[in-house]
Tab-separated table of C-alpha atoms and ligand atoms in Angstrom:
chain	number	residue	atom	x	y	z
A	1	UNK	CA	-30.713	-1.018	-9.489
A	2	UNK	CA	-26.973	0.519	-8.490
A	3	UNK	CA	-24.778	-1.020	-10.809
A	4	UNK	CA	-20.831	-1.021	-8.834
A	5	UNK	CA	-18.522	0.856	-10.941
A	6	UNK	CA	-21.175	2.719	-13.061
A	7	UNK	CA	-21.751	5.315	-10.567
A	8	UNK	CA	-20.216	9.205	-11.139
A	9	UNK	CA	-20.256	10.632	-7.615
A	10	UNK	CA	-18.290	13.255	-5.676
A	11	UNK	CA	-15.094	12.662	-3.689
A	12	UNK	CA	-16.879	13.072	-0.586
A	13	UNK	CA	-19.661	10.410	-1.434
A	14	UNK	CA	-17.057	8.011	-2.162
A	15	UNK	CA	-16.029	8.521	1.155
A	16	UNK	CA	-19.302	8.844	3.030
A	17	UNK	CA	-21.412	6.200	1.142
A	18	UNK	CA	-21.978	2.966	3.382
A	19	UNK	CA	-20.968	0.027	1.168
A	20	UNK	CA	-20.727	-3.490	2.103
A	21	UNK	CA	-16.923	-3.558	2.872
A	22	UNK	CA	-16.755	-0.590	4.847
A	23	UNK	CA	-19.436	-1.736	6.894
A	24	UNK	CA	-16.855	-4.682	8.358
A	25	UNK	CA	-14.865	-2.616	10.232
A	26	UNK	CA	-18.110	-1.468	12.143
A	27	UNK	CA	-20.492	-4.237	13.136
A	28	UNK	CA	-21.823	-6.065	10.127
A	29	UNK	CA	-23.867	-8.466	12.264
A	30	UNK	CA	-25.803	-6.179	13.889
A	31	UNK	CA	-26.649	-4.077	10.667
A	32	UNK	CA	-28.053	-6.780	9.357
A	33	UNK	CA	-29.727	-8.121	12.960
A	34	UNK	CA	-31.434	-4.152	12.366
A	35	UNK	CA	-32.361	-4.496	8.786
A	36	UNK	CA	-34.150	-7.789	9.548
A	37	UNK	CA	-31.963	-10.165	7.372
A	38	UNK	CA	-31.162	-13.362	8.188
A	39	UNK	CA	-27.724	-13.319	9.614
A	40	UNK	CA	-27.137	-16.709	7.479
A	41	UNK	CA	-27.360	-14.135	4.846
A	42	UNK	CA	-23.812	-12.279	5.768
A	43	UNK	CA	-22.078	-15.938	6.091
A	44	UNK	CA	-23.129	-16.410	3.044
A	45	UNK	CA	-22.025	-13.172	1.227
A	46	UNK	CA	-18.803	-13.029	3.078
A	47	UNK	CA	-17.798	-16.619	2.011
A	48	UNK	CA	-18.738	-15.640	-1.914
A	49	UNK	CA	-16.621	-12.222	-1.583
A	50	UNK	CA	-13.619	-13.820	0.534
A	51	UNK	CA	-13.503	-17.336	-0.478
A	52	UNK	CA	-14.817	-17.298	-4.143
A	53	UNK	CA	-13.505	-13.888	-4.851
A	54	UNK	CA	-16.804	-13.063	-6.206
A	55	UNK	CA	-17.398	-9.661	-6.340
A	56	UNK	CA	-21.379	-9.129	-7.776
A	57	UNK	CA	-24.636	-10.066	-5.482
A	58	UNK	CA	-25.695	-11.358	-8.891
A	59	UNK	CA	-23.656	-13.921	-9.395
A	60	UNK	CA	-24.270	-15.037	-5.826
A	61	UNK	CA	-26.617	-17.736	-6.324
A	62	UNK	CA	-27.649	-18.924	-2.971
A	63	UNK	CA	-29.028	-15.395	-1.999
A	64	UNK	CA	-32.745	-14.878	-3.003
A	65	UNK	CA	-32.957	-12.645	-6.006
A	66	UNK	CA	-35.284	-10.080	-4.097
A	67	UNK	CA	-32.685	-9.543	-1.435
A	68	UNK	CA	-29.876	-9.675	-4.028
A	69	UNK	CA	-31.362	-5.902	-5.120
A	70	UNK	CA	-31.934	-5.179	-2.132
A	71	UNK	CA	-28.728	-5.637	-0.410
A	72	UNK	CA	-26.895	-4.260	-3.742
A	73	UNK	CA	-29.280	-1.080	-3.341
A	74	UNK	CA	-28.403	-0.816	0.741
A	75	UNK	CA	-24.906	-1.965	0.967
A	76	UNK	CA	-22.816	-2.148	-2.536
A	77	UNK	CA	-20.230	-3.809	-3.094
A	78	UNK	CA	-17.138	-1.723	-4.516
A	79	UNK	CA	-14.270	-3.010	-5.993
A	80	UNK	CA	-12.202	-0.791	-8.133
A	81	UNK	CA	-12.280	-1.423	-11.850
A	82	UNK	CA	-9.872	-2.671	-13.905
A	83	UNK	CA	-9.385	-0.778	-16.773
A	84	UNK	CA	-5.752	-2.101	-18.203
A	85	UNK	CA	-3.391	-5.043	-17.275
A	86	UNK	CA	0.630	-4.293	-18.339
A	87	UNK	CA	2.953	-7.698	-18.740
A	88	UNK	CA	6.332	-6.885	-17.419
A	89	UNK	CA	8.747	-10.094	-18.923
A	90	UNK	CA	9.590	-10.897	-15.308
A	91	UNK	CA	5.991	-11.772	-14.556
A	92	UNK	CA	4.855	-8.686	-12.416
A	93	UNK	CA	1.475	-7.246	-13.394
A	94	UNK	CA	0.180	-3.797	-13.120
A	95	UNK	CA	-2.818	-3.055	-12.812
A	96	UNK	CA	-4.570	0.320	-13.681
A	97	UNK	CA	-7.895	0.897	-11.889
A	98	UNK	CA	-10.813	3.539	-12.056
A	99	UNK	CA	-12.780	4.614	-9.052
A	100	UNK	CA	-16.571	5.466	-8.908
A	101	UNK	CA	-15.221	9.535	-8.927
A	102	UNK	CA	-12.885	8.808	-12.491
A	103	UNK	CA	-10.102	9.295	-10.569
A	104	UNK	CA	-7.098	6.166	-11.099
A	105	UNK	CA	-4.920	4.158	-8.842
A	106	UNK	CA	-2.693	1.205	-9.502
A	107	UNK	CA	-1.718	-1.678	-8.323
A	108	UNK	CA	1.086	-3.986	-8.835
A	109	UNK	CA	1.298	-8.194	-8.659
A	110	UNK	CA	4.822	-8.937	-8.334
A	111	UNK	CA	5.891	-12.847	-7.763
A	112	UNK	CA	9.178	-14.041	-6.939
A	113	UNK	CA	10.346	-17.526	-6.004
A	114	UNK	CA	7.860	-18.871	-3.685
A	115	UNK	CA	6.063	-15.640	-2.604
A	116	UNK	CA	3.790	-13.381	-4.682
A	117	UNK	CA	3.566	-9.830	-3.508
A	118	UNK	CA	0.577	-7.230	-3.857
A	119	UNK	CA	1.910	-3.943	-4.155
A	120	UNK	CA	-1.411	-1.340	-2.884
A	121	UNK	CA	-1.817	2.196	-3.132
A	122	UNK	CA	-3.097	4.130	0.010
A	123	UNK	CA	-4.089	7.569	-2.192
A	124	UNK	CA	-4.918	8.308	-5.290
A	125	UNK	CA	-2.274	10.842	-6.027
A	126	UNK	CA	0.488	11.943	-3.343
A	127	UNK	CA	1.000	15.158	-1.839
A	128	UNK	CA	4.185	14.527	-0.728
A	129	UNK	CA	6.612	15.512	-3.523
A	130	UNK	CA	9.589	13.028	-3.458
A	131	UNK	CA	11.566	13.928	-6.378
A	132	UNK	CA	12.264	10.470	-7.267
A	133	UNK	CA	8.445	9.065	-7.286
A	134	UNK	CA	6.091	9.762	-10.263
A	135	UNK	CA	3.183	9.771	-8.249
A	136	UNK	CA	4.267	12.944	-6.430
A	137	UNK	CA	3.807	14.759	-9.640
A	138	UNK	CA	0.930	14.533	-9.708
A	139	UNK	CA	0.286	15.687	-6.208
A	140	UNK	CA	-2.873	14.227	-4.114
A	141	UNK	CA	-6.085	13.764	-5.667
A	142	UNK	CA	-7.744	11.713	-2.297
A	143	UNK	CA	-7.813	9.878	0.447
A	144	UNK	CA	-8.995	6.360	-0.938
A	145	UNK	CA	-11.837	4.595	0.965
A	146	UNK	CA	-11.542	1.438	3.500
A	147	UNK	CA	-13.192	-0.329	0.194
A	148	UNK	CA	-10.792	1.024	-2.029
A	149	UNK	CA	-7.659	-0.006	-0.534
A	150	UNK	CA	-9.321	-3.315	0.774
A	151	UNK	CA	-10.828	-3.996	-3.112
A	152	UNK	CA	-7.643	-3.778	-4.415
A	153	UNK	CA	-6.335	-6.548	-2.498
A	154	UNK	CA	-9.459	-8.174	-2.930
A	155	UNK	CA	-8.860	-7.836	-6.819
A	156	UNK	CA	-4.868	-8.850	-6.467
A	157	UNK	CA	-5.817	-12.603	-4.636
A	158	UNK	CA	-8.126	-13.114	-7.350
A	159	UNK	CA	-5.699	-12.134	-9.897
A	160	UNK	CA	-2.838	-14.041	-7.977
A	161	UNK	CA	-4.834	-17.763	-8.031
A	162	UNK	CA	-4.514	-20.185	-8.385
A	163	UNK	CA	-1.362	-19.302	-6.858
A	164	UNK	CA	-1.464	-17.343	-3.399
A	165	UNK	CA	-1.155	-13.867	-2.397
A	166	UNK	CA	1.566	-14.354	0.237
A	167	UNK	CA	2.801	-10.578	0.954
A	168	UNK	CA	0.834	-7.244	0.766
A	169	UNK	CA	2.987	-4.174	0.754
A	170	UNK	CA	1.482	-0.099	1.393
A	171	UNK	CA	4.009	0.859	-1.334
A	172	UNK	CA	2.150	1.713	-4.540
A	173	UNK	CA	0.394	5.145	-5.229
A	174	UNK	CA	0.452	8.123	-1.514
A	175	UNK	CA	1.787	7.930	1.389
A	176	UNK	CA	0.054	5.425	3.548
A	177	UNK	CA	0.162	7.195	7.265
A	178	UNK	CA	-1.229	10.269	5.829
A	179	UNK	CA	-4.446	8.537	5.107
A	180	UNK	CA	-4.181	6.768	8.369
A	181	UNK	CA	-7.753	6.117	9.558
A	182	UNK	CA	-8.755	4.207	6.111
A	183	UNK	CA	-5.294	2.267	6.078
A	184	UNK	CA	-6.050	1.203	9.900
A	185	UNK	CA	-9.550	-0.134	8.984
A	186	UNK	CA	-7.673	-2.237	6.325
A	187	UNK	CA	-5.619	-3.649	8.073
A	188	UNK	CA	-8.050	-4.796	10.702
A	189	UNK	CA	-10.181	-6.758	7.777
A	190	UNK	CA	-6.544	-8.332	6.496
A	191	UNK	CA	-5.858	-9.347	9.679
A	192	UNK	CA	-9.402	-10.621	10.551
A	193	UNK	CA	-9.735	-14.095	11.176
A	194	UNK	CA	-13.126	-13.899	9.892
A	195	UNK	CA	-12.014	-11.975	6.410
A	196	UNK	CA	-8.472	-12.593	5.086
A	197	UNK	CA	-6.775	-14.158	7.809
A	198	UNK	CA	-3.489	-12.413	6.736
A	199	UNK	CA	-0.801	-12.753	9.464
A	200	UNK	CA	0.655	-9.120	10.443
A	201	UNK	CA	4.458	-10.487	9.257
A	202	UNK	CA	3.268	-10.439	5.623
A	203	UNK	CA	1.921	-7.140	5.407
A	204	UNK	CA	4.200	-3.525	5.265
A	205	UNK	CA	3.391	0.048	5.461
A	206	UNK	CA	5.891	2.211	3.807
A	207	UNK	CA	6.453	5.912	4.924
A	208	UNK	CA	8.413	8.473	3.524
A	209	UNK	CA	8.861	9.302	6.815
A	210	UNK	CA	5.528	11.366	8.408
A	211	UNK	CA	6.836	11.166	12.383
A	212	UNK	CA	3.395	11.405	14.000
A	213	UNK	CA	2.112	8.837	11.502
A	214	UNK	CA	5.024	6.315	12.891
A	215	UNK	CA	3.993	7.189	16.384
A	216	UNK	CA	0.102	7.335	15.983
A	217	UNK	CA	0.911	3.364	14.070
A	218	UNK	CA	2.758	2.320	17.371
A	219	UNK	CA	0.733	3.533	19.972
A	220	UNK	CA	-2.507	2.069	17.598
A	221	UNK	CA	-1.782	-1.532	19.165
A	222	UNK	CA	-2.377	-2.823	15.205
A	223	UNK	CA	0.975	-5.434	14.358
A	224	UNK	CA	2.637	-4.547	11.061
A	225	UNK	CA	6.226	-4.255	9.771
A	226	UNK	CA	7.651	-0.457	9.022
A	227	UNK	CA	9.126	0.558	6.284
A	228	UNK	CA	10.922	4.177	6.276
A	229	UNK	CA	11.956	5.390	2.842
A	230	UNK	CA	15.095	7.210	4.082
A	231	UNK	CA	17.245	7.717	1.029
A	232	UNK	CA	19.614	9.905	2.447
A	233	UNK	CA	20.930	10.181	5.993
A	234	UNK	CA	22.332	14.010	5.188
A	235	UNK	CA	19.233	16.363	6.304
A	236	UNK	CA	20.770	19.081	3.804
A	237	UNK	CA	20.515	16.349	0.685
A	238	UNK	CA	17.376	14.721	2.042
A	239	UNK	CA	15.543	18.130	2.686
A	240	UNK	CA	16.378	18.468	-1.467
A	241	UNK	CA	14.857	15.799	-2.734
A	242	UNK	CA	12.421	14.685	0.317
A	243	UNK	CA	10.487	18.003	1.067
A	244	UNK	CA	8.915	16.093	3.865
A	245	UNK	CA	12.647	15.974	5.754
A	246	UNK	CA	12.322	20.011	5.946
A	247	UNK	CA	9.292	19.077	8.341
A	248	UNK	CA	10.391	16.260	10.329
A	249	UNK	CA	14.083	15.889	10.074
A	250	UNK	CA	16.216	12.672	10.563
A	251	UNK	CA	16.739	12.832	14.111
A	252	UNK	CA	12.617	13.098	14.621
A	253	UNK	CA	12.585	10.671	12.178
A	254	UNK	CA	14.544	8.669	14.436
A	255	UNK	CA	13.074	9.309	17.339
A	256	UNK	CA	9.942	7.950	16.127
A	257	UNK	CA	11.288	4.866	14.458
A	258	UNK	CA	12.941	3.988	17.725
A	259	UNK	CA	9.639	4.232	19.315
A	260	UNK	CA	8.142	2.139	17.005
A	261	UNK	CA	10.857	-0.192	17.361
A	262	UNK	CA	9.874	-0.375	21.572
A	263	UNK	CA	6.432	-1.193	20.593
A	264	UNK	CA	6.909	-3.592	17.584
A	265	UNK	CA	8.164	-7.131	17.595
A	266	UNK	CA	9.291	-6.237	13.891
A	267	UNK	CA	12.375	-4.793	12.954
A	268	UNK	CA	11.939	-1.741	10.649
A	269	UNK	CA	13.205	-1.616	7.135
A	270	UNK	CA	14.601	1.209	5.802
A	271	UNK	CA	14.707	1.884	1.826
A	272	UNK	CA	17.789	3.233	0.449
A	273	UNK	CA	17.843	4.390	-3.468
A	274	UNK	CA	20.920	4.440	-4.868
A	275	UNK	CA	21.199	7.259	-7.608
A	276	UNK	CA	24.581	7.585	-9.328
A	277	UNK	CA	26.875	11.110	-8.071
A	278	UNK	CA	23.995	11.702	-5.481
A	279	UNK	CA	23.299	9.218	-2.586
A	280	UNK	CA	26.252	6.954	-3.281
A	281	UNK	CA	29.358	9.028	-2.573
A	282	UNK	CA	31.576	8.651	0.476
A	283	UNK	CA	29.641	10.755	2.876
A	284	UNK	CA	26.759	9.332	2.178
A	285	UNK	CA	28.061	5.987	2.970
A	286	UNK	CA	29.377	7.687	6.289
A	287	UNK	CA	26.187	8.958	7.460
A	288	UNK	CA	24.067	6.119	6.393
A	289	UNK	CA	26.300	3.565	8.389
A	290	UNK	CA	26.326	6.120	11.455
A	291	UNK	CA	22.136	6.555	10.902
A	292	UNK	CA	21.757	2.942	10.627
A	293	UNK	CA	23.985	1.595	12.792
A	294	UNK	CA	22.463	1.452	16.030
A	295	UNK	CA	19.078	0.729	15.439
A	296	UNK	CA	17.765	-3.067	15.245
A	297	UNK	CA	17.023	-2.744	11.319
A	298	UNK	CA	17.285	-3.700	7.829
A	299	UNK	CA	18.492	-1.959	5.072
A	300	UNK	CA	16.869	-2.486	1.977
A	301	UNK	CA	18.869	-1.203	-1.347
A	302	UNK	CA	17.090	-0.205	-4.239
A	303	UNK	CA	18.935	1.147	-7.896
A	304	UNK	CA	16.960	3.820	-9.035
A	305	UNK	CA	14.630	3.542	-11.832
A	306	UNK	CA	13.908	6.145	-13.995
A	307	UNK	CA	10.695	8.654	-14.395
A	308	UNK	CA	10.307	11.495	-16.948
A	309	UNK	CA	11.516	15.009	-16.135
A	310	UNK	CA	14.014	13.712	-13.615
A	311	UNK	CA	17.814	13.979	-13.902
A	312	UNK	CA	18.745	11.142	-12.052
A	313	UNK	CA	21.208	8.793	-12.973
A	314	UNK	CA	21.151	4.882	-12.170
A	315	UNK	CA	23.725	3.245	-11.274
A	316	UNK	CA	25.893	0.462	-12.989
A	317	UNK	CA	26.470	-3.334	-11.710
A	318	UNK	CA	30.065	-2.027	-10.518
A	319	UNK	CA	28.729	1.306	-8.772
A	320	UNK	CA	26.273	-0.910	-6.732
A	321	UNK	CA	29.007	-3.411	-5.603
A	322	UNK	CA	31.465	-0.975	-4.533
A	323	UNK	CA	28.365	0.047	-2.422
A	324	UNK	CA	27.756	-2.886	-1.051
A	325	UNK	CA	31.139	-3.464	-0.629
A	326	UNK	CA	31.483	-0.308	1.897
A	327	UNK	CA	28.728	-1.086	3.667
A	328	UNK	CA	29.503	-4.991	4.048
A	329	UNK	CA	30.113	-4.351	7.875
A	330	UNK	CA	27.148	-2.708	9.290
A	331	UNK	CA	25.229	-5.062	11.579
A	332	UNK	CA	22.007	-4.751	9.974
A	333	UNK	CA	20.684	-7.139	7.261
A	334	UNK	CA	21.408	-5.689	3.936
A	335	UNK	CA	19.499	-6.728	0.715
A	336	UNK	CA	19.561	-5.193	-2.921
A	337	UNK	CA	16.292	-5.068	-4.138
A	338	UNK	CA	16.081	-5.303	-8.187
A	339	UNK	CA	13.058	-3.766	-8.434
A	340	UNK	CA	10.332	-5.562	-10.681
A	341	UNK	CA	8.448	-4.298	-13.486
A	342	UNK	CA	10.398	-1.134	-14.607
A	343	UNK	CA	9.839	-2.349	-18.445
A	344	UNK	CA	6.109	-1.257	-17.420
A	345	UNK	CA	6.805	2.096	-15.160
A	346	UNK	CA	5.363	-0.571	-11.980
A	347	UNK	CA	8.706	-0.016	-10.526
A	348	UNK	CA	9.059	1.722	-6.786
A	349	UNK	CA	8.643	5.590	-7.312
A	350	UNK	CA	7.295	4.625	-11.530
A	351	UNK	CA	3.791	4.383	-10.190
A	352	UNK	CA	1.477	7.808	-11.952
A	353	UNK	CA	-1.995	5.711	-12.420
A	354	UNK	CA	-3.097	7.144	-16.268
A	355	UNK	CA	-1.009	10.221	-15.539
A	356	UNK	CA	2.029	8.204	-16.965
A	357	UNK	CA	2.509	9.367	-20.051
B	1	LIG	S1	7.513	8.134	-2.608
B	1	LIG	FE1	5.584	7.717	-1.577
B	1	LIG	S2	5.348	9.483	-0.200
B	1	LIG	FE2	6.883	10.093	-1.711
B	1	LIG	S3	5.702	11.140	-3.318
B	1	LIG	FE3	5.881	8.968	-3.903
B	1	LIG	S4	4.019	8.021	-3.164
B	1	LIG	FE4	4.254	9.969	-2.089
């Protein structure tokens, strides 16, 4: 009998392997119309995964034993394990999880007021290099699976009762539009009436800003807010810290978030760190307020939390106020974000799965 979790299999099995979760996004009713099971069968296992959170055909009781094996040994379930739980004191949990392959991902709860926020990774790894971001040190490992990314929210609403998972955010480990076909066919089970139920306004993809990624997301008819991590609106600054920018510079980059904006009933967000002597100075004020001044936007600022082997400096209460200060009269919402769970490296850019050191 396949026992989830146990298995040590190749990167391309992982992918390849037909497992009950991935099977959703095709048509699960049919499969099992084909296989001969009763399609009372799938109501049944769908309302144990999705509305018990119960993640083993073992422990689901109503199902015959002999079909129990043999669904397990057809169609496995896969939900990453976890392997280590870190407290943060301001109630954010991270959560470091292993794959079938040994490779690790993590995951972050965050709660605030009213809302509790999932925080998912798209990749294990990240080949995109932002100096600021842990997990681009360690450059990309893989694509994760439809089950992967969808287990981990699985995982986070189980973890998050008995409160509720109100927000899920494509912010943790990779860049989300590079692994676009996976991320798509999560969405669609979020979204599903029939699966999650999760309403499009709660759920955002960040991007560090991959332009045909923002215009394949637009054009794919799925709703979902945008994120851009911008960062810097100077190409020669962003180009230093952003290798991506030296592809797709801030004008493409604006071209495509405009088109997204035509397409989206969402305004797009776009994340601004603010690093002491380096994004912060007068023309970098200038730029950003030209950049983001004509687009229908928010503008979401975030004080930089510190990784090993960078040189970046945060800044103090006063920096960020004079900040705000010069930026009071743009027309686009502005928030501060104090990021949550930097006393346990679950911060934005802290995530490095068992990498961190
Ligand atoms: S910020 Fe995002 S895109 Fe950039 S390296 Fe980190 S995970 Fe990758």
């Amino acid at each position: 009998m396949i026992v989830p979790g146990k298995q040590k299999i190749t990167e391309k099995a992982a992918v390849k392997n037909l497992d009950f979760l991935s099977l959703l996004t095709e048509n699960p009713e049919e499969y099992f119309e084909a296989k001969g099971w009763k399609k009372y069968r799938l109501r049944q296992i769908l309302n144990w995964i999705f509305n018990k959170f119960v993640f083993s055909y073992d422990k689901m009781t109503d199902l015959p034993a002999d079909f129990r094996e043999t669904v397990n040994n057809e169609l496995p379930l896969y939900i990453p394990k976890t392997e280590k739980i870190s407290y943060s004191s301001d109630g954010s949990k991270k959560y470091l999880l292993k794959l079938r392959d040994e490779e690790y991902i993590e995951s972050v709860l965050m709660p605030a007021g009213d809302k509790i926020t999932l925080c998912v990774s798209s990749q294990a790894g990240c080949g995109r290099q932002c100096q600021f971001c842990a997990t681009g040190k360690i450059g990309l490992k893989r694509q994760l699976t439809t089950s992967e990314i969808i287990g981990q929210i699985l995982s986070g609403m189980k973890e998050s009762l008995p409160g509720k998972l109100t927000n899920i955010v494509y912010m943790g480990m990779g860049e989300p539009l590079d692994n676009f076909e996976n991320v798509i066919k999560s969405l669609k089970i979020i979204q599903n009436d029939k699966y999650l139920k999760f309403s499009p306004r709660r759920i955002t993809i960040s991007t560090c800003g991959a332009v045909p990624g923002i215009f394949k997301l637009a054009d794919s008819g799925i709703k979902v807010k945008l994120a851009v991590s911008l960062n810097s609106a100077i190409n020669a600054k962003r180009n230093k810290f952003m290798p991506i920018n030296l592809k797709y510079d801030l004008e493409e980059l604006k071209k495509a978030v405009r088109y997204y904006l035509r397409k989206s009933k969402f305004r797009v967000t776009f994340e601004y760190i603010m690093i002491k002597n380096f994004t912060m100075g007068k023309e970098d004020i200038k730029a950003l307020k030209k950049y983001v001044g004509d687009l229908s936007c928010k503008l979401n600022l975030i004080p930089w939390n510190s990784i090993e082997e960078s040189d970046f400096i945060a800044p103090g209460e006063k920096e960020i106020d004079d900040f705000l200060d010069e930026l009071k009269n743009l027309s686009c919402a502005l928030t501060v974000r104090r990021s949550k769970g930097d006393d346990i490296a679950a911060a934005c850019g802290q995530l490095a799965g068992k990498y961190q050191k």
